Short mmCIF file of C-alpha atoms in Angstrom, two decimals:
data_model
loop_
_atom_site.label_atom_id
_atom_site.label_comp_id
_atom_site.label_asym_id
_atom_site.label_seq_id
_atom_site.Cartn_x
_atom_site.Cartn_y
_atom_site.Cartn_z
CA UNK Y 394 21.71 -12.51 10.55
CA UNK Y 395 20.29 -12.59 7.13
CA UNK Y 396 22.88 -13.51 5.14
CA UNK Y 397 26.00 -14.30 7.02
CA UNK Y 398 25.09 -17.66 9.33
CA UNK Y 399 26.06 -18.03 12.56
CA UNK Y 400 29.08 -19.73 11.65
CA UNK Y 401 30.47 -17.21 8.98
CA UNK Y 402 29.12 -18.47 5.74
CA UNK Y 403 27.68 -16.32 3.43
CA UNK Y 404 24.09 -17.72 2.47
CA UNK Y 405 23.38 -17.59 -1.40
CA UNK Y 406 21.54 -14.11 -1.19
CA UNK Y 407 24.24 -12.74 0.45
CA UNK Y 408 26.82 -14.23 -2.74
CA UNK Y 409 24.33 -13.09 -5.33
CA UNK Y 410 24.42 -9.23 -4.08
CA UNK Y 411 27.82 -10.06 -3.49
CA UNK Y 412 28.55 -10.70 -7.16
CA UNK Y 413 26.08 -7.82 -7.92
CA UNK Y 414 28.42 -5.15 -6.14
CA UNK Y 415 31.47 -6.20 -8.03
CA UNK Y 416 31.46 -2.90 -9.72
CA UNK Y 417 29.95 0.37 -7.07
CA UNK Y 418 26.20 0.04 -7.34
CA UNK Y 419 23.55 1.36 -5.57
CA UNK Y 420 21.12 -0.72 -3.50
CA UNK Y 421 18.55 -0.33 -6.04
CA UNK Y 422 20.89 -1.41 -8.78
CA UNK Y 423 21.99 -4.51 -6.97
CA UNK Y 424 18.27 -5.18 -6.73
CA UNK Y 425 17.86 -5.04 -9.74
CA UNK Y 426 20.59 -7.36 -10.80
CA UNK Y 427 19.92 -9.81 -7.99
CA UNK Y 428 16.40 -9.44 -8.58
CA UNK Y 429 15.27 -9.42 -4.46
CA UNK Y 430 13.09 -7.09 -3.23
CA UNK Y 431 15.16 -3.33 -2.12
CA UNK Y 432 14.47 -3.55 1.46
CA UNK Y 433 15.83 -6.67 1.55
CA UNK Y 434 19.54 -5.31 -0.34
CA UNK Y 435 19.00 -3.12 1.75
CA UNK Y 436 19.02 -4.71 5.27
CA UNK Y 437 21.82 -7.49 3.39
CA UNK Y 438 24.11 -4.41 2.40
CA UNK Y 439 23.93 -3.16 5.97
CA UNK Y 440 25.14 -6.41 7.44
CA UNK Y 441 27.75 -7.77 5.07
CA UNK Y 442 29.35 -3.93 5.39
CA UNK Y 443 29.04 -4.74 9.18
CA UNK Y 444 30.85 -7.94 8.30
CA UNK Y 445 33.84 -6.35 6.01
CA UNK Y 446 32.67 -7.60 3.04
CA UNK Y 447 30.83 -4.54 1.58
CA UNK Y 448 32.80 -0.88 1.82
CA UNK Y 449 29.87 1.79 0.73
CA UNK Y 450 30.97 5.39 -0.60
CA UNK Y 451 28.37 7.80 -1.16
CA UNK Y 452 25.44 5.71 -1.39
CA UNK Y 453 26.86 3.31 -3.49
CA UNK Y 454 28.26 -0.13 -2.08
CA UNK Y 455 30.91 -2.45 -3.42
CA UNK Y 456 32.26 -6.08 -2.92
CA UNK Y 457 35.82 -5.49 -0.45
CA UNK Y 458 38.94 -6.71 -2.39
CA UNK Y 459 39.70 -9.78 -0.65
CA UNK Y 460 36.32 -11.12 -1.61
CA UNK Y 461 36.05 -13.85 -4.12
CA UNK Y 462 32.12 -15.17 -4.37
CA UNK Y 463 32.74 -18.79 -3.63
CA UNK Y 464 30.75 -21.54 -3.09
CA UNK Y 465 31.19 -20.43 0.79
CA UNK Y 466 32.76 -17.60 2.09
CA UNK Y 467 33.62 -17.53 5.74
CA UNK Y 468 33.55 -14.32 7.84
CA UNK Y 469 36.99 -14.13 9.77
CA UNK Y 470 36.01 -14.00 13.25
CA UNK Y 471 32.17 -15.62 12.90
CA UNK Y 472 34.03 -19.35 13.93
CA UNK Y 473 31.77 -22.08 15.10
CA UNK Y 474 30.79 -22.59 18.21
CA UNK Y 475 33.13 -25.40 19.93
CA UNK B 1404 1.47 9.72 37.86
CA UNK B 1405 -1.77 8.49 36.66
CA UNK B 1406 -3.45 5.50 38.95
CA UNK B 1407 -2.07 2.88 36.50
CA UNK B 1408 1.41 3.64 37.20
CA UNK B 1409 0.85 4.00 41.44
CA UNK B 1410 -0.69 0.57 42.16
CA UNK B 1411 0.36 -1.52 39.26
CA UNK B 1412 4.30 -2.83 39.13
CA UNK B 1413 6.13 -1.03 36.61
CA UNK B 1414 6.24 -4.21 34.62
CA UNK B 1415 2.89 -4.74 34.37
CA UNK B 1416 1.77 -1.29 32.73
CA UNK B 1417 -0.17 -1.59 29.73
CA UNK B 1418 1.95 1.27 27.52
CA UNK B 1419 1.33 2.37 23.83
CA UNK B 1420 -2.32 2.75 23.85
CA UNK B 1421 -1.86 5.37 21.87
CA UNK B 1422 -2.35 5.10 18.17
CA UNK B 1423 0.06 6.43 14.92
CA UNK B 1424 -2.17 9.22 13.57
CA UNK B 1425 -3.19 9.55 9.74
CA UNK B 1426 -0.69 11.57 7.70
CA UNK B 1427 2.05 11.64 10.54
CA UNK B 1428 5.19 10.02 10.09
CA UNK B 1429 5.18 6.42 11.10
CA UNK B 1430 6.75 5.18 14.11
CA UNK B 1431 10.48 4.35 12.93
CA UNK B 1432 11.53 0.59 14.11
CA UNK B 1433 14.58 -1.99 13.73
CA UNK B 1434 13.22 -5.14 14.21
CA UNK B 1435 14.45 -8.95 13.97
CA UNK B 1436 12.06 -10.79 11.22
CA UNK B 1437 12.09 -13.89 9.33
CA UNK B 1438 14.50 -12.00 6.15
CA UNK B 1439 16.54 -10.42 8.85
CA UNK B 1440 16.83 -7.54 10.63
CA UNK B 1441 15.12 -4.72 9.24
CA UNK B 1442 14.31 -1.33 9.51
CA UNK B 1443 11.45 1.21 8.34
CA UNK B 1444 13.76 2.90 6.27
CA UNK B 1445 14.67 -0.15 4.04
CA UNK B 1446 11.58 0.32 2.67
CA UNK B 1447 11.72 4.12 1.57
CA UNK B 1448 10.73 5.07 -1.59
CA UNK B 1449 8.23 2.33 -1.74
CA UNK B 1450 4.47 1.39 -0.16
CA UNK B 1451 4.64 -0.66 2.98
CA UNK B 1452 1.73 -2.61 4.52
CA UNK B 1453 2.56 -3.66 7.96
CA UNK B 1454 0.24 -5.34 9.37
CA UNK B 1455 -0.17 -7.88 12.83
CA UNK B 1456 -1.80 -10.93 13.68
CA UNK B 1457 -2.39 -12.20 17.03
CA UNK B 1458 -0.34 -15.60 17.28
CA UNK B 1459 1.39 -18.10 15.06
CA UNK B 1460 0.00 -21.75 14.84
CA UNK B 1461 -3.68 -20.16 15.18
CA UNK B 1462 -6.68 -20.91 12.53
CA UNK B 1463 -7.64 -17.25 11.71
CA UNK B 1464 -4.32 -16.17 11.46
CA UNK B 1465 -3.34 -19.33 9.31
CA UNK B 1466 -6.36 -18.83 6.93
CA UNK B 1467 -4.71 -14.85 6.74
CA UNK B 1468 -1.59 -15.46 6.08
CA UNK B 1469 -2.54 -17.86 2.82
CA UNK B 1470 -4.73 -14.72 1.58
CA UNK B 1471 -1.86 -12.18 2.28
CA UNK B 1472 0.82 -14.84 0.56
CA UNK B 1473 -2.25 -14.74 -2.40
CA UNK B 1474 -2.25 -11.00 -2.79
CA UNK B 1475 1.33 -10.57 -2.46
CA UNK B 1476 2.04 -10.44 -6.51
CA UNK B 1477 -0.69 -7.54 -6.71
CA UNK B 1478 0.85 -5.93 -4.39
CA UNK B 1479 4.59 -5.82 -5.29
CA UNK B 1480 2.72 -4.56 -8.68
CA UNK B 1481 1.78 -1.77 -6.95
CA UNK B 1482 5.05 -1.71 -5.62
CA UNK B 1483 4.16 -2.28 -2.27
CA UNK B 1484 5.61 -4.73 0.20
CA UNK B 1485 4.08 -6.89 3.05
CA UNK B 1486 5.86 -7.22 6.53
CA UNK B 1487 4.07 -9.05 9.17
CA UNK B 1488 4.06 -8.93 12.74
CA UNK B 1489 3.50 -10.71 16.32
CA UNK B 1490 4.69 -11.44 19.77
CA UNK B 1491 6.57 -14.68 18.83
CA UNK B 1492 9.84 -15.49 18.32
CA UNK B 1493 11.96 -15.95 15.29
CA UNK B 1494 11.69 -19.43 15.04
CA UNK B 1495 7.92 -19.80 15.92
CA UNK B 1496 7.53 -17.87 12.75
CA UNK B 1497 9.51 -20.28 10.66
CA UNK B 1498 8.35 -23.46 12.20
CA UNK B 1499 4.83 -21.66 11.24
CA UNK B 1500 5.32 -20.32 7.76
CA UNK B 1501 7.29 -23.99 7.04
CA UNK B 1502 4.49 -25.65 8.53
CA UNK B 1503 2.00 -23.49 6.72
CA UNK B 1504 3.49 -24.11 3.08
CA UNK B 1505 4.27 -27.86 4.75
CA UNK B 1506 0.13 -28.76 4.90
CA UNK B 1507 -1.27 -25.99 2.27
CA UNK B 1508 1.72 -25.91 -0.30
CA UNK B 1509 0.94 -21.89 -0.12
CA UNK B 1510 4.75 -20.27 0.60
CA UNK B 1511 4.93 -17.23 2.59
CA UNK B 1512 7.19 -14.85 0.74
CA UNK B 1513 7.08 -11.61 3.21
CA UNK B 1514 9.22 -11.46 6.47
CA UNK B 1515 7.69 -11.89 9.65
CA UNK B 1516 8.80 -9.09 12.23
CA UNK B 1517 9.33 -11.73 15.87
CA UNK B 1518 8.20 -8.72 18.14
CA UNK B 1519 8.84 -10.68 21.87
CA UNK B 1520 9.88 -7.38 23.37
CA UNK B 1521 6.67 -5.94 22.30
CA UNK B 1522 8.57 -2.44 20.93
CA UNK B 1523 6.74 -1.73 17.40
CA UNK B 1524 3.58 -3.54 18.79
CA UNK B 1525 3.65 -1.03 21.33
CA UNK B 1526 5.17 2.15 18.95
CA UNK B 1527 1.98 1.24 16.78
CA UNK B 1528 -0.68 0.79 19.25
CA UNK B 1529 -1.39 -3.14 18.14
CA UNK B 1530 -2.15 -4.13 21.26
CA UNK B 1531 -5.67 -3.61 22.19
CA UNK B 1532 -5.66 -4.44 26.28
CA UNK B 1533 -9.48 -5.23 26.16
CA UNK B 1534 -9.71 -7.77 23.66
CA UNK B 1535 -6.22 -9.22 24.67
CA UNK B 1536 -3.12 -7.57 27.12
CA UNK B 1537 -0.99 -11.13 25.41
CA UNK B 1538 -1.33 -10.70 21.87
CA UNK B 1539 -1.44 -8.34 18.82
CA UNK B 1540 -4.94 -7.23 17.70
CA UNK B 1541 -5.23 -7.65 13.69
CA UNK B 1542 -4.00 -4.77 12.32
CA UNK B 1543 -3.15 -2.89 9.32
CA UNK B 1544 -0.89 0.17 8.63
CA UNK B 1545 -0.26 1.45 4.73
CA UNK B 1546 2.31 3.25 4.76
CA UNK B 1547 3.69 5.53 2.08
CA UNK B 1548 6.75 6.18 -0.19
CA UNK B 1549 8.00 8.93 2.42
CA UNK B 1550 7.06 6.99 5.78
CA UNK B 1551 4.01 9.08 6.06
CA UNK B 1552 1.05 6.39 7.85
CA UNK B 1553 -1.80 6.59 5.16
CA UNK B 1554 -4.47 4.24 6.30
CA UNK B 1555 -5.06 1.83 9.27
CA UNK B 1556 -7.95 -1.00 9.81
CA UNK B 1557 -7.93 -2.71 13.01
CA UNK B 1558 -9.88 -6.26 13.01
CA UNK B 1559 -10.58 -8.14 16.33
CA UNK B 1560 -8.74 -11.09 16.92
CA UNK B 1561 -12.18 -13.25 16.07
CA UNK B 1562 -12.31 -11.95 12.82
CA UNK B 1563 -10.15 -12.34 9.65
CA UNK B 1564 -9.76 -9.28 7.39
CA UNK B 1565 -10.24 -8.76 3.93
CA UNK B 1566 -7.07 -8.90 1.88
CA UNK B 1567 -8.93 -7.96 -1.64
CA UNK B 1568 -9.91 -4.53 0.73
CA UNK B 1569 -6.46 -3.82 1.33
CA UNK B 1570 -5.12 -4.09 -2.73
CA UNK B 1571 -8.48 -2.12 -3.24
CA UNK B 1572 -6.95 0.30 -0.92
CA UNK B 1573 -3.88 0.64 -2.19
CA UNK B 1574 -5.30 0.95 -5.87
CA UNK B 1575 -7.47 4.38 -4.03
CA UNK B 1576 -4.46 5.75 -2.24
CA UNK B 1577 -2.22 6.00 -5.19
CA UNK B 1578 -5.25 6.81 -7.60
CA UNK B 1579 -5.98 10.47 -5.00
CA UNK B 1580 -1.92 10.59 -4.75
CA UNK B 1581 -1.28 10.58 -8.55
CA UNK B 1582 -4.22 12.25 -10.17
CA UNK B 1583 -5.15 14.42 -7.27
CA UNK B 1584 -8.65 13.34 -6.25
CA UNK B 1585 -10.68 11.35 -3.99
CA UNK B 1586 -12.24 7.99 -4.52
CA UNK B 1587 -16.35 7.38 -4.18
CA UNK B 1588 -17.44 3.90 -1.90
CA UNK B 1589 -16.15 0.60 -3.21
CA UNK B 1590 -14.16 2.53 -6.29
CA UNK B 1591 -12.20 0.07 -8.14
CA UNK B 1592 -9.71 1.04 -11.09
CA UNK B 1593 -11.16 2.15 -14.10
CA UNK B 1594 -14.53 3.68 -12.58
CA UNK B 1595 -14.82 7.18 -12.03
CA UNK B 1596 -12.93 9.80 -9.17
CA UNK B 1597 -14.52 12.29 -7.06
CA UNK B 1598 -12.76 15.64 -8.43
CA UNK B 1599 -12.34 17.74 -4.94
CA UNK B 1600 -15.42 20.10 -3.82
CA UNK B 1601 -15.17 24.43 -4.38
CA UNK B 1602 -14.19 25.61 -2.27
CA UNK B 1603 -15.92 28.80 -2.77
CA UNK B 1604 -18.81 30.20 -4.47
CA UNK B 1605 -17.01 31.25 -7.38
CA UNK B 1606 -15.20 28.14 -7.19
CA UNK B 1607 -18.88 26.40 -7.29
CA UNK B 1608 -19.85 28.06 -9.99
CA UNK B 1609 -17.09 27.96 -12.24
CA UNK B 1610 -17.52 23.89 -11.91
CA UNK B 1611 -21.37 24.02 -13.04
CA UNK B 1612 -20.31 25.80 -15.73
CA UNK B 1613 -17.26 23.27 -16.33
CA UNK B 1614 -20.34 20.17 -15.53
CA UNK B 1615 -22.26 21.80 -18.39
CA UNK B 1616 -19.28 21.60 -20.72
CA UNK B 1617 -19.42 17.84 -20.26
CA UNK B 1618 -15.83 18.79 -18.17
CA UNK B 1619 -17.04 16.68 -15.13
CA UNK B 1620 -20.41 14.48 -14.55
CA UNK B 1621 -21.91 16.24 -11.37
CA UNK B 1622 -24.99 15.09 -9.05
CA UNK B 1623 -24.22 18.41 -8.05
CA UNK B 1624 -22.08 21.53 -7.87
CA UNK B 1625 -20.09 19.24 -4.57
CA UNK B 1626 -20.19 16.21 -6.41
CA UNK B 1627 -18.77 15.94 -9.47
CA UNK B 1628 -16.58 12.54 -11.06
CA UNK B 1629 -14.70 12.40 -14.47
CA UNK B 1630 -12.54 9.60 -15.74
CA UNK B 1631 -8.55 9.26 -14.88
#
């Protein structure tokens, strides 16, 4: 995955459009504000809503409550392999 | 059943020798890449250029991949993005694209689409059996704003392509899109269009008269240019 690893963490893309969609914003807005390319929001958006992190409402996607951009934030679920 | 598919195990079938066609829609995809997984339509609403090399770790491809990484600004200008493509896995593109910026300092800042099951190769016809059944031929789709394939060049695998060709491509394919007219040989930004031929006779003569207004430079009542 692009922006969750595969133990959970959320890479620093993934916190920057995390921060981004603090407020509902469209994919092209968090671009914007993140300043990566759309189709990369894009694809990010799709997997961090995948993940729980992201709810999206008529095209426009925002952070879920319990997030707080960290450092790291771990993906319940995502645990390392033993 | 054609002959292929009787004496040749099912496995073994060469498939997908048939090509995307100019002005159709292109061949949607979800593939993994070096930025993630992506699909075609992450990119609506902009210009794509997806384009395939043979193999990673491979001089021709290597000396490509610096002059793609080289044109990238001019084309996110235009806003158009690159995405790359070949039958190799995930991580043979990093260790490549690491190694790549490791020995030339050049970075590679598209994604890389790791294509080991062979499905867009084979939804885009970039496999070319008689030059190699193994590998990607060197190709190039543009593809436009509404997914509609645009242009393609296809390169054997002996010979690298162009890159300048393809911004000078782009430059001609938004030029016709936004000012509704055609482009000569070699045009370049700033040099005269082709306006498009009558159509009719009346059409014809209506642009002689326009050519004598100073409207248009014409060779003729077919070929005619003015400035954008």
């Amino acid at each position: 995955m692009a922006c969750i690893t595969a133990t959970g963490t959320v890479t620093a893309s993934g916190r920057a459009i995390l921060s981004a969609a603090a407020t509902p914003s469209t994919a092209q807005q968090v671009a914007d504000t993140t300043g990566l390319p759309v189709f990369r929001v894009r694809s990010a958006l799709r997997e961090l809503t995948q993940a729980g992190l992201v709810t999206e409402s008529a095209g426009r996607f925002q952070a879920a409550d319990r997030v707080h951009v960290a450092d790291r934030v771990h993906v319940a679920g995502k645990e390392p392999a033993p | 059943m054609s002959v292929i598919e009787r004496d040749v195990p099912d496995e073994q079938v060469v498939r997908g020798v048939g090509l995307p066609r100019l002005g159709e829609p292109a061949p949607d995809f979800e593939a993994v890449t070096t930025h993630g997984v992506l699909r075609l339509a992450d990119y609506e609403g902009g210009w794509l250029v997806l384009f395939s090399h043979p193999a990673d770790f491979t001089p021709v491809c290597t000396t490509e991949f610096i002059g793609f990484a080289e044109i990238y600004p001019q084309l996110r200008e235009r806003g158009t993005e690159l995405l790359g493509l070949s039958i190799d896995s995930v991580y043979s593109h990093i260790a490549w694209v690491r190694n790549i910026q490791e020995k030339t300092g050049v970075a590679i800042p598209f994604p890389v689409i790791a294509d080991l099951d062979r499905k867009v190769a084979t939804a885009y016809g970039m496999v070319m059996p008689g030059e190699s059944a193994t590998e990607t031929a060197r190709c190039v789709f543009v593809i436009d704003p509404r997914a509609v394939v645009r242009a393609m060049i296809y390169y054997p695998p002996t010979t690298g392509r162009n890159l300048q060709e393809i911004v000078r491509l782009i430059d001609a394919l938004q030029a016709a899109d936004t000012h509704h007219v055609a482009t000569p040989a070699g045009w370049r930004p700033g040099e005269r269009v082709i306006v498009p031929a009558p159509a009719t006779t009346e059409q014809a003569a209506e642009r002689v008269a326009e050519s004598d207004a100073g409207e248009y430079e014409c060779i003729d009542w077919y070929l005619c240019t003015k400035k954008v």
